[in-house]
Amino acid sequence: MSNYPFTPAVRKGDNPFFAWWEDAFTDEEIEKLKEYAKTLAINTARVHNGEGPPPEHTRKTKVSWISNTPEASWIYERMAFVVRELNTQYYNFDLYGFVEDMQFTIYDETGAHYTWHMDMGDNSTAPRKLSIVLQLSDPSEYEGGELQILDKADPETVDKQKGLITMFPSYTLHRVTPVTKGVRCSLVVWVCGPAFK
C-alpha cells in the first residue's frame, strides 16, 4: 500500500520496452520541484565523456543537478517508489538505486533538442539500467520538444502530459525533437545496478 496521497495510474501498451505512470506528482508538487531546481546552478548540457559543450547538432539544452539533500529528499522518495513498482511489474532488473544526481533539463530556446542517443553513462562499476523521464511542462507551454523512443522501425512519440513518468531500459535509443516555441522542462533520472549478464 502506498503512503502517498495519489492513486497509481499505470498503463502500458503492447510495447514491452517502456512503461508509464500518470500523476505521481500533483501540479503543486511539480511547480515546487521546478522552483527548487531553478535555484540551483544551471549549465549548458554535456554528453557522455564530453570535455566541453557538445556540438549543437547533437545536443542543445541546459541542465541543473538535483542532489539527494534534505530539500530534495521528497523527490527521491517519490521516484524511488515509482521505480520499485514499475520495475517489479515490468522489468525485474537487479538494481542498486540512484547512484547519480537527478537531472533537471530545460529546453528554453528555439531549436533546443537532444538527438538520438542511449543513456549508458560512464559509470562502469554501476551501469545505468533504467531511464526515467518526468514531464514537468504542460503541453500548452511549448511546441515541438517531443520525447521519442525507437525500438522498432518507426519511433514512438510519448504523450505530452504534465506529470507523466516514462520508464525504459537505458540501452534504448531515444531523442527529444527540436523545440519550436516555448519552454519544455523535464526531470531525467537513471537507476543503476550490476552489469547485465
Coordinates of C-alpha atoms in Angstrom, one line a residue:
M1 CA 0.0 0.0 0.0
S2 CA 1.4 3.4 -1.0
N3 CA 1.9 6.1 1.7
Y4 CA 1.5 8.8 -0.9
P5 CA -1.7 10.8 -1.5
F6 CA -2.2 9.7 -5.1
T7 CA -3.7 6.8 -6.9
P8 CA -1.3 5.0 -9.1
A9 CA -2.4 5.0 -12.7
V10 CA -0.1 2.7 -14.5
R11 CA -0.7 2.0 -18.2
K12 CA 1.3 0.0 -20.7
G13 CA 0.6 -0.9 -24.3
D14 CA 1.8 -3.8 -26.4
N15 CA 5.3 -2.4 -26.4
P16 CA 7.5 -4.3 -23.9
F17 CA 10.2 -1.7 -23.9
F18 CA 8.6 1.1 -21.9
A19 CA 6.0 1.8 -19.2
W20 CA 4.2 4.8 -17.9
W21 CA 2.9 6.2 -14.6
E22 CA 0.5 9.1 -14.6
D23 CA 0.0 11.7 -11.8
A24 CA 2.7 10.5 -9.4
F25 CA 3.2 14.2 -8.6
T26 CA 0.5 16.8 -8.2
D27 CA 0.6 20.1 -10.2
E28 CA 1.6 21.8 -7.0
E29 CA 4.4 19.4 -6.4
I30 CA 5.7 19.8 -9.9
E31 CA 5.8 23.6 -9.6
K32 CA 7.6 23.2 -6.2
L33 CA 10.1 20.9 -7.9
K34 CA 10.7 23.3 -10.8
E35 CA 11.1 26.3 -8.5
Y36 CA 13.7 24.4 -6.4
A37 CA 15.6 23.2 -9.5
K38 CA 15.8 26.8 -10.7
T39 CA 17.6 27.9 -7.6
L40 CA 20.5 25.5 -8.5
A41 CA 23.3 26.2 -10.9
I42 CA 22.1 25.9 -14.5
N43 CA 24.7 25.0 -17.1
T44 CA 25.0 24.0 -20.8
A45 CA 24.4 20.3 -21.0
R46 CA 27.2 17.9 -21.9
V47 CA 27.2 14.4 -23.4
H48 CA 28.9 11.3 -22.2
N49 CA 32.6 11.7 -21.7
G50 CA 32.3 15.3 -23.1
E51 CA 35.1 17.7 -22.0
G52 CA 33.1 20.7 -23.2
P53 CA 29.7 21.6 -24.6
P54 CA 28.5 19.2 -27.3
P55 CA 28.1 20.2 -30.9
E56 CA 24.7 21.9 -31.3
H57 CA 23.6 19.3 -33.9
T58 CA 23.9 16.7 -31.1
R59 CA 22.5 18.4 -28.0
K60 CA 21.3 21.9 -27.3
T61 CA 19.8 22.3 -23.8
K62 CA 20.6 23.4 -20.2
V63 CA 20.6 21.3 -17.0
S64 CA 20.9 21.6 -13.3
W65 CA 21.6 18.7 -10.9
I66 CA 19.4 17.8 -8.0
S67 CA 21.3 16.0 -5.2
N68 CA 19.6 14.0 -2.5
T69 CA 19.6 16.8 0.0
P70 CA 17.0 17.3 2.8
E71 CA 15.2 19.8 0.5
A72 CA 15.0 17.3 -2.3
S73 CA 14.6 14.0 -0.4
W74 CA 10.8 14.0 -1.1
I75 CA 11.5 13.9 -4.8
Y76 CA 13.9 11.0 -4.4
E77 CA 11.5 9.1 -2.2
R78 CA 8.6 9.5 -4.6
M79 CA 10.7 8.5 -7.6
A80 CA 12.1 5.5 -5.8
F81 CA 8.5 4.3 -5.0
V82 CA 7.6 4.6 -8.7
V83 CA 10.8 2.8 -9.8
R84 CA 10.2 -0.1 -7.4
E85 CA 6.6 -0.5 -8.6
L86 CA 7.3 -0.4 -12.3
N87 CA 10.5 -2.4 -12.2
T88 CA 8.7 -5.1 -10.2
Q89 CA 5.8 -5.2 -12.6
Y90 CA 7.6 -5.0 -16.0
Y91 CA 11.3 -5.4 -15.8
N92 CA 12.5 -7.2 -12.7
F93 CA 16.0 -5.8 -13.2
D94 CA 18.6 -6.2 -10.4
L95 CA 19.1 -2.6 -9.2
Y96 CA 21.2 -0.6 -6.7
G97 CA 19.2 2.6 -6.9
F98 CA 20.1 6.2 -7.6
V99 CA 23.9 6.4 -8.0
E100 CA 23.8 9.8 -9.8
D101 CA 22.1 13.1 -9.2
M102 CA 18.8 13.7 -10.9
Q103 CA 18.9 16.0 -14.0
F104 CA 16.5 18.9 -14.4
T105 CA 16.5 19.6 -18.1
I106 CA 15.5 22.9 -19.7
Y107 CA 14.8 23.3 -23.4
D108 CA 14.3 27.1 -23.4
E109 CA 15.2 28.3 -26.9
T110 CA 14.1 27.6 -30.5
G111 CA 15.9 24.5 -31.8
A112 CA 16.8 23.1 -28.3
H113 CA 16.9 19.3 -28.7
Y114 CA 18.8 16.1 -28.0
T115 CA 19.4 13.8 -30.9
W116 CA 19.2 10.0 -30.9
H117 CA 21.2 8.5 -28.0
M118 CA 21.3 5.9 -25.3
D119 CA 21.7 6.6 -21.6
M120 CA 24.6 4.2 -21.0
G121 CA 26.6 6.8 -19.0
D122 CA 30.2 6.3 -17.9
N123 CA 29.9 4.5 -14.6
S124 CA 31.3 1.1 -15.4
T125 CA 31.0 0.0 -11.7
A126 CA 27.3 0.6 -11.6
P127 CA 25.9 0.9 -15.1
R128 CA 22.6 2.7 -15.9
K129 CA 19.9 0.1 -16.4
L130 CA 16.6 2.1 -16.3
S131 CA 15.9 5.7 -17.5
I132 CA 13.0 7.7 -16.2
V133 CA 11.6 10.9 -17.7
L134 CA 9.1 13.0 -15.7
Q135 CA 7.3 15.6 -17.9
L136 CA 7.3 18.9 -16.0
S137 CA 5.8 21.3 -18.6
D138 CA 2.2 21.4 -19.7
P139 CA 1.8 20.8 -23.4
S140 CA 0.3 24.2 -23.8
E141 CA 3.6 25.8 -22.8
Y142 CA 5.7 24.6 -25.8
E143 CA 5.6 23.2 -29.3
G144 CA 7.9 20.5 -30.7
G145 CA 10.2 19.0 -28.0
E146 CA 8.7 15.5 -28.3
L147 CA 10.2 12.6 -26.5
Q148 CA 10.5 9.8 -29.0
I149 CA 11.6 6.2 -28.3
L150 CA 13.0 3.9 -31.0
D151 CA 12.7 0.2 -30.5
K152 CA 11.4 -0.7 -33.9
A153 CA 11.3 0.7 -37.4
D154 CA 9.4 3.8 -36.5
P155 CA 9.8 5.9 -33.4
E156 CA 7.0 6.1 -30.9
T157 CA 6.2 9.6 -29.5
V158 CA 5.4 9.8 -25.8
D159 CA 2.3 11.8 -24.8
K160 CA 3.0 15.4 -23.8
Q161 CA 1.2 15.0 -20.5
K162 CA 2.3 17.1 -17.5
G163 CA 3.2 14.7 -14.6
L164 CA 3.7 11.7 -16.9
I165 CA 6.6 9.4 -16.0
T166 CA 8.0 7.3 -18.8
M167 CA 10.4 4.4 -18.0
F168 CA 12.6 2.4 -20.4
P169 CA 15.8 0.4 -20.4
S170 CA 18.8 2.8 -20.6
Y171 CA 20.1 1.0 -23.7
T172 CA 17.0 2.1 -25.7
L173 CA 17.5 4.8 -28.4
H174 CA 15.5 7.9 -27.7
R175 CA 15.6 11.6 -28.5
V176 CA 13.9 15.0 -27.9
T177 CA 12.9 16.7 -31.1
P178 CA 13.7 20.4 -31.5
V179 CA 11.5 22.8 -29.6
T180 CA 9.9 25.3 -32.0
K181 CA 8.2 27.5 -29.4
G182 CA 8.1 28.0 -25.6
V183 CA 9.9 26.1 -22.9
R184 CA 10.0 22.4 -22.1
C185 CA 11.2 21.1 -18.7
S186 CA 11.7 17.6 -17.6
L187 CA 13.3 15.6 -14.8
V188 CA 15.6 12.8 -16.0
V189 CA 16.6 10.0 -13.6
W190 CA 18.8 7.0 -14.0
V191 CA 18.7 3.8 -11.9
C192 CA 21.9 1.8 -11.8
G193 CA 22.7 -1.8 -11.0
P194 CA 25.1 -4.6 -11.6
A195 CA 26.0 -5.2 -15.2
F196 CA 23.6 -7.3 -17.3
K197 CA 24.7 -10.9 -17.7

